[in-house]
Amino acid sequence: MKSLSGRDLLSLSDLNASELHGLLEFAADLKAGKSNPQFPQKILGLLFRKASTRTRVSFSVAMYQLGGQVLDLHSSVTQVSRGEPTSDTARVLDRYLDVVAIRTFDQAEVQEFADYAKIPVINALTDLEHPCQILADLLTIQEEFGSLKGITVAYLGDGNNVAHSLLLGCAMAGMNIRIASPAGYAPDAAIVNQAQGLMEQGGHILITQDPLAAVEGAEVLYTDVWASMGQESLANQRLPLFQPYQVNDHLLEQASGEAIVLHCLPAHRGEEITEEVIEGPASRVWDQAENRMHAQKALLASVLA
Ligand code: CP
Ligand code: NVA
């Protein structure tokens, strides 16, 4: 993936459809052991302001397997927590690191970092997007169904960062994406418009408040927590509002007989997903979590090439 050399991934829409498909093919080849690119001496920095299990560990393992090194730079151990400006941090770390993955609140922070740093900057989750998650999700769907085009994904719950990147990714891949959320929790209208503009390979977008309309006949059911990191104080008041969007056996029965269930994790069993469904035969959440590592290895190798 020479075309991604030196590039940032701040939004999934920083990729075009052909680059997205190329990355997924590369990730599949890496997973199958068909390729073993090496980047000795290259250093990845992880600049995180939020907790993380999968993203931190999968990025780290991917970088080690590429022969590189990782610096885990949580904001609490750097001057970031004492308010050093992003523009200063970016220009300094640019001199030390070869690539950086940032997890923070405001999308504008990753954008500002990228404006000031020449090295590739990867969005490892903001309040607006989670592009690396969706690379792994699309890889998982492709493994299950052989291809992406024409597959229908139903996302139930909060129109959040994961929903936004999923919308963009499905639109680029010619998939049908349906998002069902309670009133007031639909995805950002600007992202929906952006996704509409990316549907060059066909597909259809449905934004609804009706969970059954979203799920009917879908091949993939996807959910995420009802209160994201930074919104924990709102969790209890959201429970009754979100209850009809819980991915449970009843909703799963309305989907395609071949339907699989995805969740980016961490999951709150009994809230957005039931124990029966996440541990049941349709669940692919562990393969999905594993694929974070393969997808991000492909991304790292591509931007470092
Ligand atoms: N799905 C995901 O990003 O998980 P972490 O928050 O554990 O990194
Ligand atoms: N929407 C969730 C995703 C966690 C991986 C959050 O932002 O907390």
CSV table of N, CA, C and O in Angstrom, one decimal, residues 167-234:
chain,number,residue,atom,x,y,z
A,167,LEU,N,-20.8,4.3,9.3
A,167,LEU,CA,-21.6,4.9,8.2
A,167,LEU,C,-20.6,5.2,7.0
A,167,LEU,O,-20.9,4.8,5.9
A,168,LEU,N,-19.5,5.8,7.3
A,168,LEU,CA,-18.6,6.2,6.2
A,168,LEU,C,-18.0,4.9,5.6
A,168,LEU,O,-17.9,4.9,4.3
A,169,GLY,N,-17.6,4.0,6.4
A,169,GLY,CA,-17.0,2.7,5.8
A,169,GLY,C,-18.0,1.9,5.0
A,169,GLY,O,-17.6,1.5,3.9
A,170,CYS,N,-19.2,1.8,5.5
A,170,CYS,CA,-20.2,1.0,4.7
A,170,CYS,C,-20.5,1.7,3.4
A,170,CYS,O,-20.7,1.1,2.4
A,171,ALA,N,-20.7,3.1,3.5
A,171,ALA,CA,-21.0,3.8,2.3
A,171,ALA,C,-19.9,3.6,1.2
A,171,ALA,O,-20.2,3.4,0.1
A,172,MET,N,-18.6,3.7,1.7
A,172,MET,CA,-17.5,3.6,0.7
A,172,MET,C,-17.5,2.2,0.1
A,172,MET,O,-17.1,2.0,-1.0
A,173,ALA,N,-17.9,1.2,0.9
A,173,ALA,CA,-17.8,-0.2,0.4
A,173,ALA,C,-19.0,-0.7,-0.3
A,173,ALA,O,-19.1,-1.9,-0.6
A,174,GLY,N,-20.0,0.2,-0.6
A,174,GLY,CA,-21.2,-0.3,-1.3
A,174,GLY,C,-22.1,-1.1,-0.5
A,174,GLY,O,-22.8,-2.0,-1.1
A,175,MET,N,-22.1,-0.9,0.8
A,175,MET,CA,-23.0,-1.7,1.7
A,175,MET,C,-24.3,-0.9,2.0
A,175,MET,O,-24.3,0.3,1.8
A,176,ASN,N,-25.2,-1.6,2.6
A,176,ASN,CA,-26.4,-0.9,3.1
A,176,ASN,C,-26.2,-0.8,4.6
A,176,ASN,O,-25.9,-1.7,5.3
A,177,ILE,N,-26.4,0.5,5.1
A,177,ILE,CA,-26.2,0.7,6.5
A,177,ILE,C,-27.5,1.4,7.0
A,177,ILE,O,-28.0,2.4,6.5
A,178,ARG,N,-28.0,0.7,8.1
A,178,ARG,CA,-29.2,1.2,8.7
A,178,ARG,C,-28.8,1.5,10.2
A,178,ARG,O,-28.3,0.7,10.9
A,179,ILE,N,-29.2,2.7,10.6
A,179,ILE,CA,-28.9,3.1,12.0
A,179,ILE,C,-30.2,3.5,12.7
A,179,ILE,O,-30.9,4.3,12.3
A,180,ALA,N,-30.4,2.7,13.8
A,180,ALA,CA,-31.6,3.0,14.6
A,180,ALA,C,-31.2,3.5,16.0
A,180,ALA,O,-30.5,2.8,16.7
A,181,SER,N,-31.7,4.7,16.3
A,181,SER,CA,-31.3,5.4,17.6
A,181,SER,C,-32.6,6.0,18.2
A,181,SER,O,-33.5,6.4,17.4
A,182,PRO,N,-32.6,6.3,19.5
A,182,PRO,CA,-33.7,7.0,20.1
A,182,PRO,C,-33.6,8.5,19.6
A,182,PRO,O,-32.6,9.0,19.1
A,183,ALA,N,-34.8,9.1,19.7
A,183,ALA,CA,-34.8,10.6,19.3
A,183,ALA,C,-33.8,11.3,20.0
A,183,ALA,O,-33.6,11.2,21.2
A,184,GLY,N,-33.0,12.2,19.3
A,184,GLY,CA,-32.0,13.0,19.9
A,184,GLY,C,-30.6,12.3,19.9
A,184,GLY,O,-29.6,12.9,20.3
A,185,TYR,N,-30.5,11.0,19.5
A,185,TYR,CA,-29.3,10.3,19.5
A,185,TYR,C,-28.9,9.8,18.1
A,185,TYR,O,-28.1,8.8,18.0
A,186,ALA,N,-29.5,10.4,17.1
A,186,ALA,CA,-29.1,9.9,15.7
A,186,ALA,C,-27.7,10.4,15.4
A,186,ALA,O,-27.2,11.3,16.0
A,187,PRO,N,-27.1,9.8,14.4
A,187,PRO,CA,-25.7,10.2,14.0
A,187,PRO,C,-25.8,11.7,13.5
A,187,PRO,O,-26.8,12.2,13.1
A,188,ASP,N,-24.6,12.3,13.6
A,188,ASP,CA,-24.4,13.7,13.2
A,188,ASP,C,-24.9,13.8,11.7
A,188,ASP,O,-24.4,13.1,10.8
A,189,ALA,N,-25.7,14.8,11.5
A,189,ALA,CA,-26.3,15.0,10.1
A,189,ALA,C,-25.2,15.3,9.1
A,189,ALA,O,-25.2,14.8,7.9
A,190,ALA,N,-24.1,15.9,9.5
A,190,ALA,CA,-23.0,16.2,8.6
A,190,ALA,C,-22.3,15.0,8.1
A,190,ALA,O,-21.9,14.8,7.0
A,191,ILE,N,-22.2,14.0,9.1
A,191,ILE,CA,-21.5,12.7,8.7
A,191,ILE,C,-22.5,11.9,7.8
A,191,ILE,O,-22.0,11.3,6.8
A,192,VAL,N,-23.8,12.0,8.1
A,192,VAL,CA,-24.7,11.2,7.2
A,192,VAL,C,-24.6,11.8,5.8
A,192,VAL,O,-24.6,11.0,4.8
A,193,ASN,N,-24.6,13.1,5.7
A,193,ASN,CA,-24.4,13.7,4.3
A,193,ASN,C,-23.2,13.3,3.7
A,193,ASN,O,-23.1,13.1,2.5
A,194,GLN,N,-22.1,13.3,4.5
A,194,GLN,CA,-20.8,13.0,3.9
A,194,GLN,C,-20.8,11.5,3.4
A,194,GLN,O,-20.4,11.2,2.3
A,195,ALA,N,-21.5,10.6,4.2
A,195,ALA,CA,-21.6,9.2,3.8
A,195,ALA,C,-22.4,9.1,2.5
A,195,ALA,O,-22.1,8.3,1.6
A,196,GLN,N,-23.5,9.9,2.4
A,196,GLN,CA,-24.3,9.9,1.1
A,196,GLN,C,-23.5,10.2,-0.1
A,196,GLN,O,-23.6,9.5,-1.1
A,197,GLY,N,-22.5,11.1,0.1
A,197,GLY,CA,-21.7,11.5,-1.0
A,197,GLY,C,-20.6,10.5,-1.4
A,197,GLY,O,-19.9,10.6,-2.4
A,198,LEU,N,-20.4,9.5,-0.5
A,198,LEU,CA,-19.4,8.5,-0.7
A,198,LEU,C,-19.9,7.2,-1.4
A,198,LEU,O,-19.2,6.3,-1.6
A,199,MET,N,-21.2,7.2,-1.7
A,199,MET,CA,-21.9,5.9,-2.1
A,199,MET,C,-21.8,5.7,-3.6
A,199,MET,O,-22.8,5.5,-4.3
A,200,GLU,N,-20.5,5.7,-4.1
A,200,GLU,CA,-20.3,5.5,-5.5
A,200,GLU,C,-20.5,4.1,-5.9
A,200,GLU,O,-20.7,3.8,-7.1
A,201,GLN,N,-20.4,3.2,-5.0
A,201,GLN,CA,-20.5,1.7,-5.4
A,201,GLN,C,-21.9,1.2,-5.0
A,201,GLN,O,-22.1,0.0,-4.8
A,202,GLY,N,-22.9,2.0,-4.9
A,202,GLY,CA,-24.3,1.6,-4.6
A,202,GLY,C,-24.5,1.5,-3.1
A,202,GLY,O,-23.7,2.0,-2.3
A,203,GLY,N,-25.6,0.9,-2.7
A,203,GLY,CA,-25.9,0.8,-1.3
A,203,GLY,C,-26.9,1.8,-0.9
A,203,GLY,O,-27.3,2.6,-1.7
A,204,HIS,N,-27.3,1.7,0.4
A,204,HIS,CA,-28.4,2.6,0.8
A,204,HIS,C,-28.2,2.9,2.3
A,204,HIS,O,-27.7,2.1,3.0
A,205,ILE,N,-28.6,4.1,2.7
A,205,ILE,CA,-28.5,4.5,4.1
A,205,ILE,C,-29.9,4.7,4.6
A,205,ILE,O,-30.7,5.4,4.0
A,206,LEU,N,-30.2,4.2,5.8
A,206,LEU,CA,-31.4,4.4,6.5
A,206,LEU,C,-31.1,4.9,7.9
A,206,LEU,O,-30.4,4.2,8.7
A,207,ILE,N,-31.6,6.1,8.3
A,207,ILE,CA,-31.5,6.6,9.7
A,207,ILE,C,-32.9,6.6,10.2
A,207,ILE,O,-33.8,7.2,9.7
A,208,THR,N,-33.1,5.8,11.3
A,208,THR,CA,-34.5,5.6,11.8
A,208,THR,C,-34.5,5.6,13.3
A,208,THR,O,-33.5,5.4,13.9
A,209,GLN,N,-35.7,5.7,13.9
A,209,GLN,CA,-35.9,5.5,15.3
A,209,GLN,C,-36.5,4.1,15.6
A,209,GLN,O,-36.7,3.7,16.7
A,210,ASP,N,-36.7,3.3,14.5
A,210,ASP,CA,-37.4,2.1,14.6
A,210,ASP,C,-36.4,0.9,14.6
A,210,ASP,O,-35.9,0.6,13.5
A,211,PRO,N,-36.2,0.2,15.7
A,211,PRO,CA,-35.2,-0.8,15.6
A,211,PRO,C,-35.5,-2.0,14.7
A,211,PRO,O,-34.7,-2.6,14.1
A,212,LEU,N,-36.8,-2.3,14.6
A,212,LEU,CA,-37.3,-3.4,13.8
A,212,LEU,C,-37.0,-3.1,12.3
A,212,LEU,O,-36.6,-4.0,11.5
A,213,ALA,N,-37.3,-1.8,11.9
A,213,ALA,CA,-37.1,-1.5,10.5
A,213,ALA,C,-35.6,-1.6,10.2
A,213,ALA,O,-35.2,-1.9,9.0
A,214,ALA,N,-34.7,-1.3,11.1
A,214,ALA,CA,-33.3,-1.4,10.9
A,214,ALA,C,-32.8,-2.9,10.8
A,214,ALA,O,-32.0,-3.2,9.9
A,215,VAL,N,-33.4,-3.7,11.6
A,215,VAL,CA,-32.9,-5.1,11.7
A,215,VAL,C,-33.4,-6.1,10.7
A,215,VAL,O,-32.7,-7.0,10.3
A,216,GLU,N,-34.6,-5.8,10.2
A,216,GLU,CA,-35.3,-6.7,9.3
A,216,GLU,C,-34.4,-7.2,8.2
A,216,GLU,O,-34.0,-6.4,7.3
A,217,GLY,N,-34.1,-8.5,8.2
A,217,GLY,CA,-33.3,-9.1,7.1
A,217,GLY,C,-31.8,-8.8,7.0
A,217,GLY,O,-31.1,-9.2,6.1
A,218,ALA,N,-31.4,-8.0,8.0
A,218,ALA,CA,-30.0,-7.6,8.0
A,218,ALA,C,-29.0,-8.7,8.2
A,218,ALA,O,-29.3,-9.7,8.9
A,219,GLU,N,-27.8,-8.7,7.6
A,219,GLU,CA,-26.8,-9.7,7.7
A,219,GLU,C,-25.9,-9.5,8.9
A,219,GLU,O,-25.2,-10.4,9.4
A,220,VAL,N,-25.8,-8.2,9.4
A,220,VAL,CA,-24.9,-7.9,10.5
A,220,VAL,C,-25.7,-7.0,11.5
A,220,VAL,O,-26.3,-6.0,11.1
A,221,LEU,N,-25.8,-7.4,12.7
A,221,LEU,CA,-26.3,-6.5,13.8
A,221,LEU,C,-25.1,-6.0,14.6
A,221,LEU,O,-24.2,-6.8,14.9
A,222,TYR,N,-25.0,-4.7,14.8
A,222,TYR,CA,-23.9,-4.1,15.5
A,222,TYR,C,-24.4,-3.1,16.6
A,222,TYR,O,-25.4,-2.4,16.4
A,223,THR,N,-23.8,-3.2,17.7
A,223,THR,CA,-24.1,-2.2,18.8
A,223,THR,C,-22.9,-1.8,19.5
A,223,THR,O,-21.8,-2.4,19.4
A,224,ASP,N,-23.0,-0.8,20.3
A,224,ASP,CA,-22.0,-0.2,21.1
A,224,ASP,C,-22.6,0.3,22.4
A,224,ASP,O,-23.9,0.4,22.5
A,225,VAL,N,-21.8,0.7,23.4
A,225,VAL,CA,-22.3,1.2,24.7
A,225,VAL,C,-23.3,2.4,24.5
A,225,VAL,O,-23.2,3.1,23.5
A,226,TRP,N,-24.2,2.5,25.4
A,226,TRP,CA,-25.2,3.6,25.3
A,226,TRP,C,-24.6,4.9,25.9
A,226,TRP,O,-25.2,6.0,25.6
A,227,ALA,N,-23.6,4.8,26.6
A,227,ALA,CA,-22.9,6.1,27.1
A,227,ALA,C,-21.4,5.9,26.9
A,227,ALA,O,-20.8,5.0,27.5
A,228,SER,N,-20.8,6.7,26.0
A,228,SER,CA,-19.4,6.5,25.7
A,228,SER,C,-18.5,7.1,26.7
A,228,SER,O,-19.0,7.8,27.7
A,229,MET,N,-17.2,6.9,26.6
A,229,MET,CA,-16.2,7.5,27.5
A,229,MET,C,-16.4,9.0,27.6
A,229,MET,O,-16.4,9.6,26.5
A,230,GLY,N,-16.5,9.5,28.8
A,230,GLY,CA,-16.7,10.9,29.0
A,230,GLY,C,-18.2,11.2,29.2
A,230,GLY,O,-18.6,12.3,29.6
A,231,GLN,N,-19.1,10.2,29.0
A,231,GLN,CA,-20.5,10.5,29.2
A,231,GLN,C,-21.1,9.6,30.3
A,231,GLN,O,-22.3,9.4,30.4
A,232,GLU,N,-20.2,9.0,31.1
A,232,GLU,CA,-20.6,8.1,32.1
A,232,GLU,C,-21.7,8.6,33.0
A,232,GLU,O,-22.6,7.8,33.4
A,233,SER,N,-21.7,9.9,33.4
A,233,SER,CA,-22.7,10.4,34.3
A,233,SER,C,-24.1,10.4,33.7
A,233,SER,O,-25.1,10.6,34.4
A,234,LEU,N,-24.2,10.2,32.4
A,234,LEU,CA,-25.5,10.2,31.7
A,234,LEU,C,-26.1,8.8,31.5
A,234,LEU,O,-27.2,8.7,31.1
